[in-house]
Short mmCIF file of C-alpha atoms and ligand atoms in Angstrom, two decimals:
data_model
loop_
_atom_site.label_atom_id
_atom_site.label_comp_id
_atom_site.label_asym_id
_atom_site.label_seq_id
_atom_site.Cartn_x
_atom_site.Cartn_y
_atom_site.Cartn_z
CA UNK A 266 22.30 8.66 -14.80
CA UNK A 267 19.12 9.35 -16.25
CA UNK A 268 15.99 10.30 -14.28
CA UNK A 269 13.63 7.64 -12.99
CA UNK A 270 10.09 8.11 -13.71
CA UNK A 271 7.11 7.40 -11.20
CA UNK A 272 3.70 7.31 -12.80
CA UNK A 273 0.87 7.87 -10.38
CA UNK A 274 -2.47 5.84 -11.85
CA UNK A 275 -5.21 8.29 -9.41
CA UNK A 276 -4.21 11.32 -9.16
CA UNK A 277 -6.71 12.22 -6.03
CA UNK A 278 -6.08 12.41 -2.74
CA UNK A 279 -3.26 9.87 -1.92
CA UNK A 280 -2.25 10.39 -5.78
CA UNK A 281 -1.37 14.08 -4.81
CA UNK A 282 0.79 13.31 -2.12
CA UNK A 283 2.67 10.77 -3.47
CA UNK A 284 3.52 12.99 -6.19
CA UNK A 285 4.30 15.45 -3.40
CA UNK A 286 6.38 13.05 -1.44
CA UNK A 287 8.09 11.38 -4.50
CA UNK A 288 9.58 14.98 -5.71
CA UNK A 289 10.45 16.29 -1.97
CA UNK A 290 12.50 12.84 -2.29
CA UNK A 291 13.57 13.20 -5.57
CA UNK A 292 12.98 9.56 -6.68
CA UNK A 293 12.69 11.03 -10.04
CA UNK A 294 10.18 12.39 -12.92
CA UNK A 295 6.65 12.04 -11.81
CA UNK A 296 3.29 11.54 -13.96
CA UNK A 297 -0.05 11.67 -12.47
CA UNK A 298 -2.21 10.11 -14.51
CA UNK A 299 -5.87 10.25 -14.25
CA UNK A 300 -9.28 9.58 -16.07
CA UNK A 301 -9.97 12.55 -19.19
CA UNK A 302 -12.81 13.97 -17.41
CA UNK A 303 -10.25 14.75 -14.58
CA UNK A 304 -7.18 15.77 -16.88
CA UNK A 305 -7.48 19.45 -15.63
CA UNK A 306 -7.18 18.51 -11.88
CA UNK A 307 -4.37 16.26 -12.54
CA UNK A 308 -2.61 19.06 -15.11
CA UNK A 309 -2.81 21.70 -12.47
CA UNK A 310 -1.86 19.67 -9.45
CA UNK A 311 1.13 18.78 -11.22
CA UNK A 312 1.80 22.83 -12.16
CA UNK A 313 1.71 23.89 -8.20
CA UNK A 314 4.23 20.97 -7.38
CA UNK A 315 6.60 21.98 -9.75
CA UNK A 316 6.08 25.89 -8.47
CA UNK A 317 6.88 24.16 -5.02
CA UNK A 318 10.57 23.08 -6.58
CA UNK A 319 11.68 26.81 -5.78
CA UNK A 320 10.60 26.72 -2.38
CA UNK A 321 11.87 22.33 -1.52
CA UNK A 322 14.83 22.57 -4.15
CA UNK A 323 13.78 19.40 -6.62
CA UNK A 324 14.37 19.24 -9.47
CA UNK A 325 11.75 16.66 -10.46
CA UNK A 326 9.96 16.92 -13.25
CA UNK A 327 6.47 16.73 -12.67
CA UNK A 328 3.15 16.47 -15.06
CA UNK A 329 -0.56 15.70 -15.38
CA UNK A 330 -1.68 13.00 -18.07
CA UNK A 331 -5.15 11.39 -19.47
CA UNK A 332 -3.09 9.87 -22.57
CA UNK A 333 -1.45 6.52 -21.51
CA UNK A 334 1.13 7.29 -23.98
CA UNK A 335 2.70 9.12 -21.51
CA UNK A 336 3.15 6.11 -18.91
CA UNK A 337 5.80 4.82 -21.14
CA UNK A 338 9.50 4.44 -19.86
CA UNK A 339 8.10 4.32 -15.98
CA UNK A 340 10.03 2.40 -14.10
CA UNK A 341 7.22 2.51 -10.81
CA UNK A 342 3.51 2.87 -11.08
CA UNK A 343 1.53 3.61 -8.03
CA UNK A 344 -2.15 2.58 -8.60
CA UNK A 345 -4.64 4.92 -6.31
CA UNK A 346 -7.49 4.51 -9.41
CA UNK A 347 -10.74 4.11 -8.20
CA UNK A 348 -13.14 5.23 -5.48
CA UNK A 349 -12.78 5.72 -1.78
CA UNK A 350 -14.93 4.63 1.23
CA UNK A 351 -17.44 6.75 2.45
CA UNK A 352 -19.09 6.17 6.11
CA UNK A 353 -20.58 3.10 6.48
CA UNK A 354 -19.20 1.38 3.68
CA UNK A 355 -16.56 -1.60 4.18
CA UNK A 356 -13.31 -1.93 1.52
CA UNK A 357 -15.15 -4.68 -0.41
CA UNK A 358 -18.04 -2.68 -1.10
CA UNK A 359 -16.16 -0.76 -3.61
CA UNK A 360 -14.85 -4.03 -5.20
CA UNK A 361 -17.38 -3.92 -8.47
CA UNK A 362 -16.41 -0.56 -9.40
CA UNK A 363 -12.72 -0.72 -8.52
CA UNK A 364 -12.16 -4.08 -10.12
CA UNK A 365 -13.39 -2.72 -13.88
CA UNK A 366 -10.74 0.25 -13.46
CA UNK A 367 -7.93 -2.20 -12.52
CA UNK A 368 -8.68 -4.33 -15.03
CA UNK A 369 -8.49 -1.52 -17.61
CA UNK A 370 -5.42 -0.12 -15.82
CA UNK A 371 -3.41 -3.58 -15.81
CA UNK A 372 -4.28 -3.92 -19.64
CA UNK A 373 -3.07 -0.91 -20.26
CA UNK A 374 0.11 -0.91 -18.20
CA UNK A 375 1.19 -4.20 -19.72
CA UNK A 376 0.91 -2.33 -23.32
CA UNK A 377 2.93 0.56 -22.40
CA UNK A 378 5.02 -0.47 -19.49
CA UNK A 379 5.37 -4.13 -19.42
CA UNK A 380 9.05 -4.14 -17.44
CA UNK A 381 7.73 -1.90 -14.46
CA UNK A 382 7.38 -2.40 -11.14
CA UNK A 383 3.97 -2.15 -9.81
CA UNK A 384 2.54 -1.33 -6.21
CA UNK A 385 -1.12 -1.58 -5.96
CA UNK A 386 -3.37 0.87 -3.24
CA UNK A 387 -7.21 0.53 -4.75
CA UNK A 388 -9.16 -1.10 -2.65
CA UNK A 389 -9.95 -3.67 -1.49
CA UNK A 390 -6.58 -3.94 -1.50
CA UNK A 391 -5.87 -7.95 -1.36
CA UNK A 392 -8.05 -8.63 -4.42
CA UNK A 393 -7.28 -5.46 -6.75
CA UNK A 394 -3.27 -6.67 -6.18
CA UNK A 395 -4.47 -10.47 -7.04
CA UNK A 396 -6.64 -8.38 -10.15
CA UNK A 397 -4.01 -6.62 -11.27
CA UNK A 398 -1.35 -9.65 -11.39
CA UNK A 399 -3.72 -12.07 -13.38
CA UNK A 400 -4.89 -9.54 -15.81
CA UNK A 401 -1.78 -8.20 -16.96
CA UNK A 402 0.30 -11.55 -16.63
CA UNK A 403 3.05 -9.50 -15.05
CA UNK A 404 5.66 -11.65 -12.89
CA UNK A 405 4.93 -11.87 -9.20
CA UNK A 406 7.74 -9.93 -8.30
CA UNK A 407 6.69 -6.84 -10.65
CA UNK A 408 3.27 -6.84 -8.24
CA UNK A 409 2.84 -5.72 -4.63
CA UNK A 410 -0.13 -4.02 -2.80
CA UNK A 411 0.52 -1.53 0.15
CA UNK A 412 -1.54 -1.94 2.73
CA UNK A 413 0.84 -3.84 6.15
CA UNK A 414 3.13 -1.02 5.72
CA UNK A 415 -0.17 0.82 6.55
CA UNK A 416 -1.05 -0.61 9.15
CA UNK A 417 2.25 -1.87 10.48
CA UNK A 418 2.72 2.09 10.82
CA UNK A 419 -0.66 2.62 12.34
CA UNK A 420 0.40 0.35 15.28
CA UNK A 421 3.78 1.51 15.74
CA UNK A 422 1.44 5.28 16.10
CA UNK A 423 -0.67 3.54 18.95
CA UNK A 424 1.95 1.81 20.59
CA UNK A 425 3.94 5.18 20.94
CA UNK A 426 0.92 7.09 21.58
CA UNK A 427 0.10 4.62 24.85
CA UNK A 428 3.64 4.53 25.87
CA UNK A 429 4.57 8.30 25.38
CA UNK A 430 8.21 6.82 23.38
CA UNK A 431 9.13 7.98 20.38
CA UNK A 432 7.69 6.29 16.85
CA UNK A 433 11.28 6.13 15.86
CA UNK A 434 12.10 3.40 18.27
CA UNK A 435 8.53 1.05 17.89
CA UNK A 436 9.20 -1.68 15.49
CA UNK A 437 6.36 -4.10 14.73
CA UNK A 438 4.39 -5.65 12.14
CA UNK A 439 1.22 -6.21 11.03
CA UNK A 440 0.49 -9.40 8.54
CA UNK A 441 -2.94 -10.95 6.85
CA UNK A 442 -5.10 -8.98 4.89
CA UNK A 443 -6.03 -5.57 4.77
CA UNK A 444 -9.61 -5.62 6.44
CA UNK A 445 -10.60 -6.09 9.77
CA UNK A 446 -9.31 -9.53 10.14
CA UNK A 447 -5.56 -8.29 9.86
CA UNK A 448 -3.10 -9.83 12.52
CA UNK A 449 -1.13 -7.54 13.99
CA UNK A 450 2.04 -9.33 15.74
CA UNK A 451 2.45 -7.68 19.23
CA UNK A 452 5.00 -10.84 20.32
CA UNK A 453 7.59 -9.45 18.16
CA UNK A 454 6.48 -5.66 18.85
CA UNK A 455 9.43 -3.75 20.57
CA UNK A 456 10.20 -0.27 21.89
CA UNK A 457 14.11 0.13 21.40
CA UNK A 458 14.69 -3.80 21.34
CA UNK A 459 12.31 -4.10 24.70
CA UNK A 460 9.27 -6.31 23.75
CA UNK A 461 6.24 -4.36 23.93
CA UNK A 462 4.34 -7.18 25.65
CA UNK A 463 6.65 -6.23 28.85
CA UNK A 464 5.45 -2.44 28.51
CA UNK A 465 1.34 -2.73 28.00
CA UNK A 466 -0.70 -4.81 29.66
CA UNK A 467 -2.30 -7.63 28.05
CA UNK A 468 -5.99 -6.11 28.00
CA UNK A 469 -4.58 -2.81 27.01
CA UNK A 470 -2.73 -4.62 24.05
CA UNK A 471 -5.43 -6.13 22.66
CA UNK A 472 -7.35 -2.86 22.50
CA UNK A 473 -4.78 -1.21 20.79
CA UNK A 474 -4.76 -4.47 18.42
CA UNK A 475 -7.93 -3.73 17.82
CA UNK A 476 -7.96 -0.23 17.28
CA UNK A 477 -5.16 -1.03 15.01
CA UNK A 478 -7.63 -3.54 12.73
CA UNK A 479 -10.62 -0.45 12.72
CA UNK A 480 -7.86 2.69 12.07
CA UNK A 481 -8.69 3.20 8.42
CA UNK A 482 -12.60 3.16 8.96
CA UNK A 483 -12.02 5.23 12.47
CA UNK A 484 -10.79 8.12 9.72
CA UNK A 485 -13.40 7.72 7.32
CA UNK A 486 -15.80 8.35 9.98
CA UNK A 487 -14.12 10.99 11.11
CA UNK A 488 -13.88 12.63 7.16
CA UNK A 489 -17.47 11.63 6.42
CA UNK A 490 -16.43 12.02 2.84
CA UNK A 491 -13.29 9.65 1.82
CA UNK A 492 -10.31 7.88 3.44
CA UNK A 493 -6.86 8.34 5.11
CA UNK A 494 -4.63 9.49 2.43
CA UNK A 495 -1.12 10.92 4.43
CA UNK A 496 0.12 8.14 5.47
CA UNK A 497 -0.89 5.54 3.03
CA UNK A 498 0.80 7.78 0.21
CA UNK A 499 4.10 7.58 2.64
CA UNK A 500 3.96 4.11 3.42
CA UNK A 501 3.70 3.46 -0.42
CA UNK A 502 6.59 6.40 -1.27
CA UNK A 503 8.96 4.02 1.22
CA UNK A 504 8.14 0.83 -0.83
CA UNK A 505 8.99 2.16 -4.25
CA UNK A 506 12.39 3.98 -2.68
CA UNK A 507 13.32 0.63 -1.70
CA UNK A 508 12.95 -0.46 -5.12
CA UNK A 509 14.25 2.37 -6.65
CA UNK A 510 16.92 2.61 -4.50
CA UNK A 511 18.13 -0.59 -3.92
CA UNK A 512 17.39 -0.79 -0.36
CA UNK A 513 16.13 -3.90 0.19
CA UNK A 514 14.08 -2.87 3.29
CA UNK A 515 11.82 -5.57 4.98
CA UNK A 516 8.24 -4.22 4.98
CA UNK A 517 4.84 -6.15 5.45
CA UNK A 518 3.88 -5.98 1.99
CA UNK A 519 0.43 -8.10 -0.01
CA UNK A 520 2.88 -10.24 -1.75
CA UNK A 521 2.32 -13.61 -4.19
CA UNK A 522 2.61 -16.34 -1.58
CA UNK A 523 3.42 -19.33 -2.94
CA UNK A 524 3.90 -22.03 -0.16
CA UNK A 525 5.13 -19.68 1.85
CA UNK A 526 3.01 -19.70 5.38
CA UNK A 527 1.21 -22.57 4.41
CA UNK A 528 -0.52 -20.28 1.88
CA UNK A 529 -0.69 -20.52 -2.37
CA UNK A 530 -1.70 -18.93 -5.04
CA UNK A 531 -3.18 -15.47 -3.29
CA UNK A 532 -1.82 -11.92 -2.58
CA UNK A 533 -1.86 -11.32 1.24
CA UNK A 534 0.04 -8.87 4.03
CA UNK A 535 3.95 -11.05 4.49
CA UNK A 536 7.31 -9.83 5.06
CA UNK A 537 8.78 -8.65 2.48
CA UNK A 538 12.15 -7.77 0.66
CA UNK A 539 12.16 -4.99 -1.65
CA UNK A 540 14.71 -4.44 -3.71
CA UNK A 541 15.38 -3.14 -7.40
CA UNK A 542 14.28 -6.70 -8.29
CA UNK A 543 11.23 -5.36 -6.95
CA UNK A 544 9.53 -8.59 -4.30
CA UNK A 545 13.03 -9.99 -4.16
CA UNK A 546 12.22 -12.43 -1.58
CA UNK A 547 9.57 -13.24 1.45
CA UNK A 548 11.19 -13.85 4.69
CA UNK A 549 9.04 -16.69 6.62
CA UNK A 550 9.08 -16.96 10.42
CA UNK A 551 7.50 -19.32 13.12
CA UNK A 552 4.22 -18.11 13.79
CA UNK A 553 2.89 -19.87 17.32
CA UNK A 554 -0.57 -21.50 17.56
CA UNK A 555 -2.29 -17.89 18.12
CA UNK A 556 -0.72 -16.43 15.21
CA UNK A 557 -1.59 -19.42 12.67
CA UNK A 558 -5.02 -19.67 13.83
CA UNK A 559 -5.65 -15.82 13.11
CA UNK A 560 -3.42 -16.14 9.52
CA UNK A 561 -5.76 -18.49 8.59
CA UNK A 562 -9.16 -16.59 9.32
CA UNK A 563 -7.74 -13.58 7.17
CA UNK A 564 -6.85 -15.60 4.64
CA UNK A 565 -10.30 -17.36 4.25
CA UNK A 566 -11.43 -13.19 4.44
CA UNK A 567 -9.33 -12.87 1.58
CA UNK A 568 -10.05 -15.77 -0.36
CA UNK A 569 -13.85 -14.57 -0.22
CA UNK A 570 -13.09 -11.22 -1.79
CA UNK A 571 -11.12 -12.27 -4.59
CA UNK A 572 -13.50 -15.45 -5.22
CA UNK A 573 -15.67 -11.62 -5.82
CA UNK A 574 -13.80 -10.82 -8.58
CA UNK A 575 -14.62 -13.81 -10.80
CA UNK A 576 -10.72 -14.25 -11.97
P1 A3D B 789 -9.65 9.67 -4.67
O1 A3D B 789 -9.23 10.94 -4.06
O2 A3D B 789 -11.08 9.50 -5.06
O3 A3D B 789 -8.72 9.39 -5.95
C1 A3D B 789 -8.92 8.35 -6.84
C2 A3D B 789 -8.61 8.86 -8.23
O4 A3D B 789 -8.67 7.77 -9.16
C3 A3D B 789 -9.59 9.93 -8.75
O5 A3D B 789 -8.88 11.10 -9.09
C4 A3D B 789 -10.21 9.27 -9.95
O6 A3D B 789 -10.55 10.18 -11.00
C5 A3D B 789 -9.11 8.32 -10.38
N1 A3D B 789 -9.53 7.28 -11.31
C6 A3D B 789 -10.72 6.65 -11.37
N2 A3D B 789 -10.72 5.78 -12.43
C7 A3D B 789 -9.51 5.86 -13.00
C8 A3D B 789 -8.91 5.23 -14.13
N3 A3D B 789 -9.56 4.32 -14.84
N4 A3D B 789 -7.64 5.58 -14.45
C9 A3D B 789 -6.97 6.49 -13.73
N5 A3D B 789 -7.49 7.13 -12.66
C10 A3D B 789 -8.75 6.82 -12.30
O7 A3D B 789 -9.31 8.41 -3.71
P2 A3D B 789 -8.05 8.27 -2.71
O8 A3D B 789 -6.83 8.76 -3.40
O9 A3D B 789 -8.42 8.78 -1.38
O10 A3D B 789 -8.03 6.66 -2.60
C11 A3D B 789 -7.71 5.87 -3.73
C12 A3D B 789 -7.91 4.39 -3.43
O11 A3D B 789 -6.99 3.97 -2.42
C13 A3D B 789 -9.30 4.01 -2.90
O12 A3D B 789 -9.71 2.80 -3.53
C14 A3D B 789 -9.07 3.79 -1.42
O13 A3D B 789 -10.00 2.89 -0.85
C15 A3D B 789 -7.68 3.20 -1.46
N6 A3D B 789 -6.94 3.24 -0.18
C16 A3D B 789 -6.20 2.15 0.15
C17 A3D B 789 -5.47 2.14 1.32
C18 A3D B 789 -4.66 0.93 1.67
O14 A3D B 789 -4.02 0.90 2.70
C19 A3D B 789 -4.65 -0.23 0.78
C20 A3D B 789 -5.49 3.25 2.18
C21 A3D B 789 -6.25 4.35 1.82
C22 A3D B 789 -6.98 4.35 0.63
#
């Protein structure tokens, strides 16, 4: 069977790892794509990954790219393009500048790669996803943004952390949009099947909640120069081996809703089915009164940002 190929659109800091990550799991051929002014960066990152290969055992192949010729035949993208946060900032500051790079990144995606599946990491995250879906006309289930996987991961780290079990055993999600109005669902939280509402108490909880909402500007103030880029390259690595792989893993994923939730027409943080039919399917639940009332303030936080983007 022939190779997959994984383009990387960015090939900074998360674009680096995932290319990193993608080889060490041999998902398949990698290309790191990047702007022309940064097609030496990109051409020599690639170079020391495949001079890992010795060392890890891949066989991936593994290069840099400024020519979008290059893109064609990928069966993933993962779109980093764009600029970071620095201290200070919030994720929809960066919108003006992100949004012209996704729109000239969908356009020329849906020239060169129109079948491929498509997971979306710019920020701010709900709107570039919604961006990139409307400009390139792709299908909804070509188009998913990373970002509950994220933070679905950054609680299960705090929840461990507190409780001193391992990560392995948290399970929990985190739903809404990817800003500081997120809602992360501690009644459904467990440690090894025990709900975590039985393990931390209530006051406790909610700080770790809210710690949970803040944990991507916590590192940014922290790096005083750029954001988190480990775990949000992992987080998206697991979504496109689910697709790649057939795995058809349930992750919190900004995903087309369309009636489902109550909510239609935008791109926001559901459960999600991925599969090689890429957003195979959103799995609803009952949400109690709590739970509705906070999906509903992140959605009107997300509604504002992509109102932003004018499409
Ligand atoms: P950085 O290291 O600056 O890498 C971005 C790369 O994009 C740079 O190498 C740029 O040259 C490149 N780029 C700019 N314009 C284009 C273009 N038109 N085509 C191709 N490449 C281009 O940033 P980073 O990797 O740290 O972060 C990338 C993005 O991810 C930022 O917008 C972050 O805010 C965002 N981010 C999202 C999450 C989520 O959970 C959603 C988490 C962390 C970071």
């Amino acid at each position: 069977m022939a190779r997959k190929k994984i383009t990387l659109i960015g090939g900074g800091q998360i674009g680096g790892n995932l290319a990193l990550l993608a080889a060490q799991k041999e998902l398949g051929d990698v290309v790191i794509f990047d702007i022309p002014q940064s097609e030496g960066m990109v051409k020599g990152k690639a170079l020391d990954l495949m001079q890992l290969g010795p060392h890890e055992g891949y066989d991936s192949n593994i290069t840099g790219s400024a020519d979008w010729n290059d893109v064609k035949g990928t069966d993933v993208f993962i779109i980093t393009a764009g600029i970071p946060r620095k201290p200070g900032m919030n994720r929809e500051d960066l919108l003006e500048i992100n949004l012209g790079i996704m729109k000239d990144v969908a356009k020329n995606i849906k020239v060169n790669a129109p079948d491929a599946f498509v997971i979306v990491i710019s920020n701010p995250l709900d709107a570039m996803v919604y961006a990139f879906h409307k400009v390139s006309g792709f299908k909804k289930n070509q188009v998913v943004g990373m970002a509950g996987a994220l933070d679905s991961g950054r609680f299960r780290a705090f929840i461990a952390m507190e409780t001193g079990y391992s990560v392995q055993d948290v399970t929990c999600m985190v739903l809404g949009g990817h800003g500081d109005t997120m809602v992360p669902i501690s009644r459904l939280a467990t440690v090894g099947g025990v709900p975590v509402t039985d393990l931390i108490q209530p006051e406790r909880l909610k700080e770790i909640e809210d710690r949970t909402r803040v944990a991507g500007g916590e590192i940014v103030k922290l790096f005083g120069n750029g954001s988190a880029f480990y775990a949000p390259a992992q987080s998206a690595i697991e979504m496109a081996e689910s697709f790649l792989r057939d795995k058809k893993r349930v992750i919190p994923c900004a995903s087309l809703c369309e009636g489902e939730f109550g909510i239609n027409g935008y791109f926001i943080g559901v459960p999600t089915v991925i599969g090689s039919g890429g957003v195979e399917k959103i799995l609803e639940f009952t949400l109690d009164d709590n739970e509705k009332n906070e999906l509903k303030k992140t959605l009107t936080a997300v509604k504002h940002t992509v109102a932003e983007t004018g499409l």
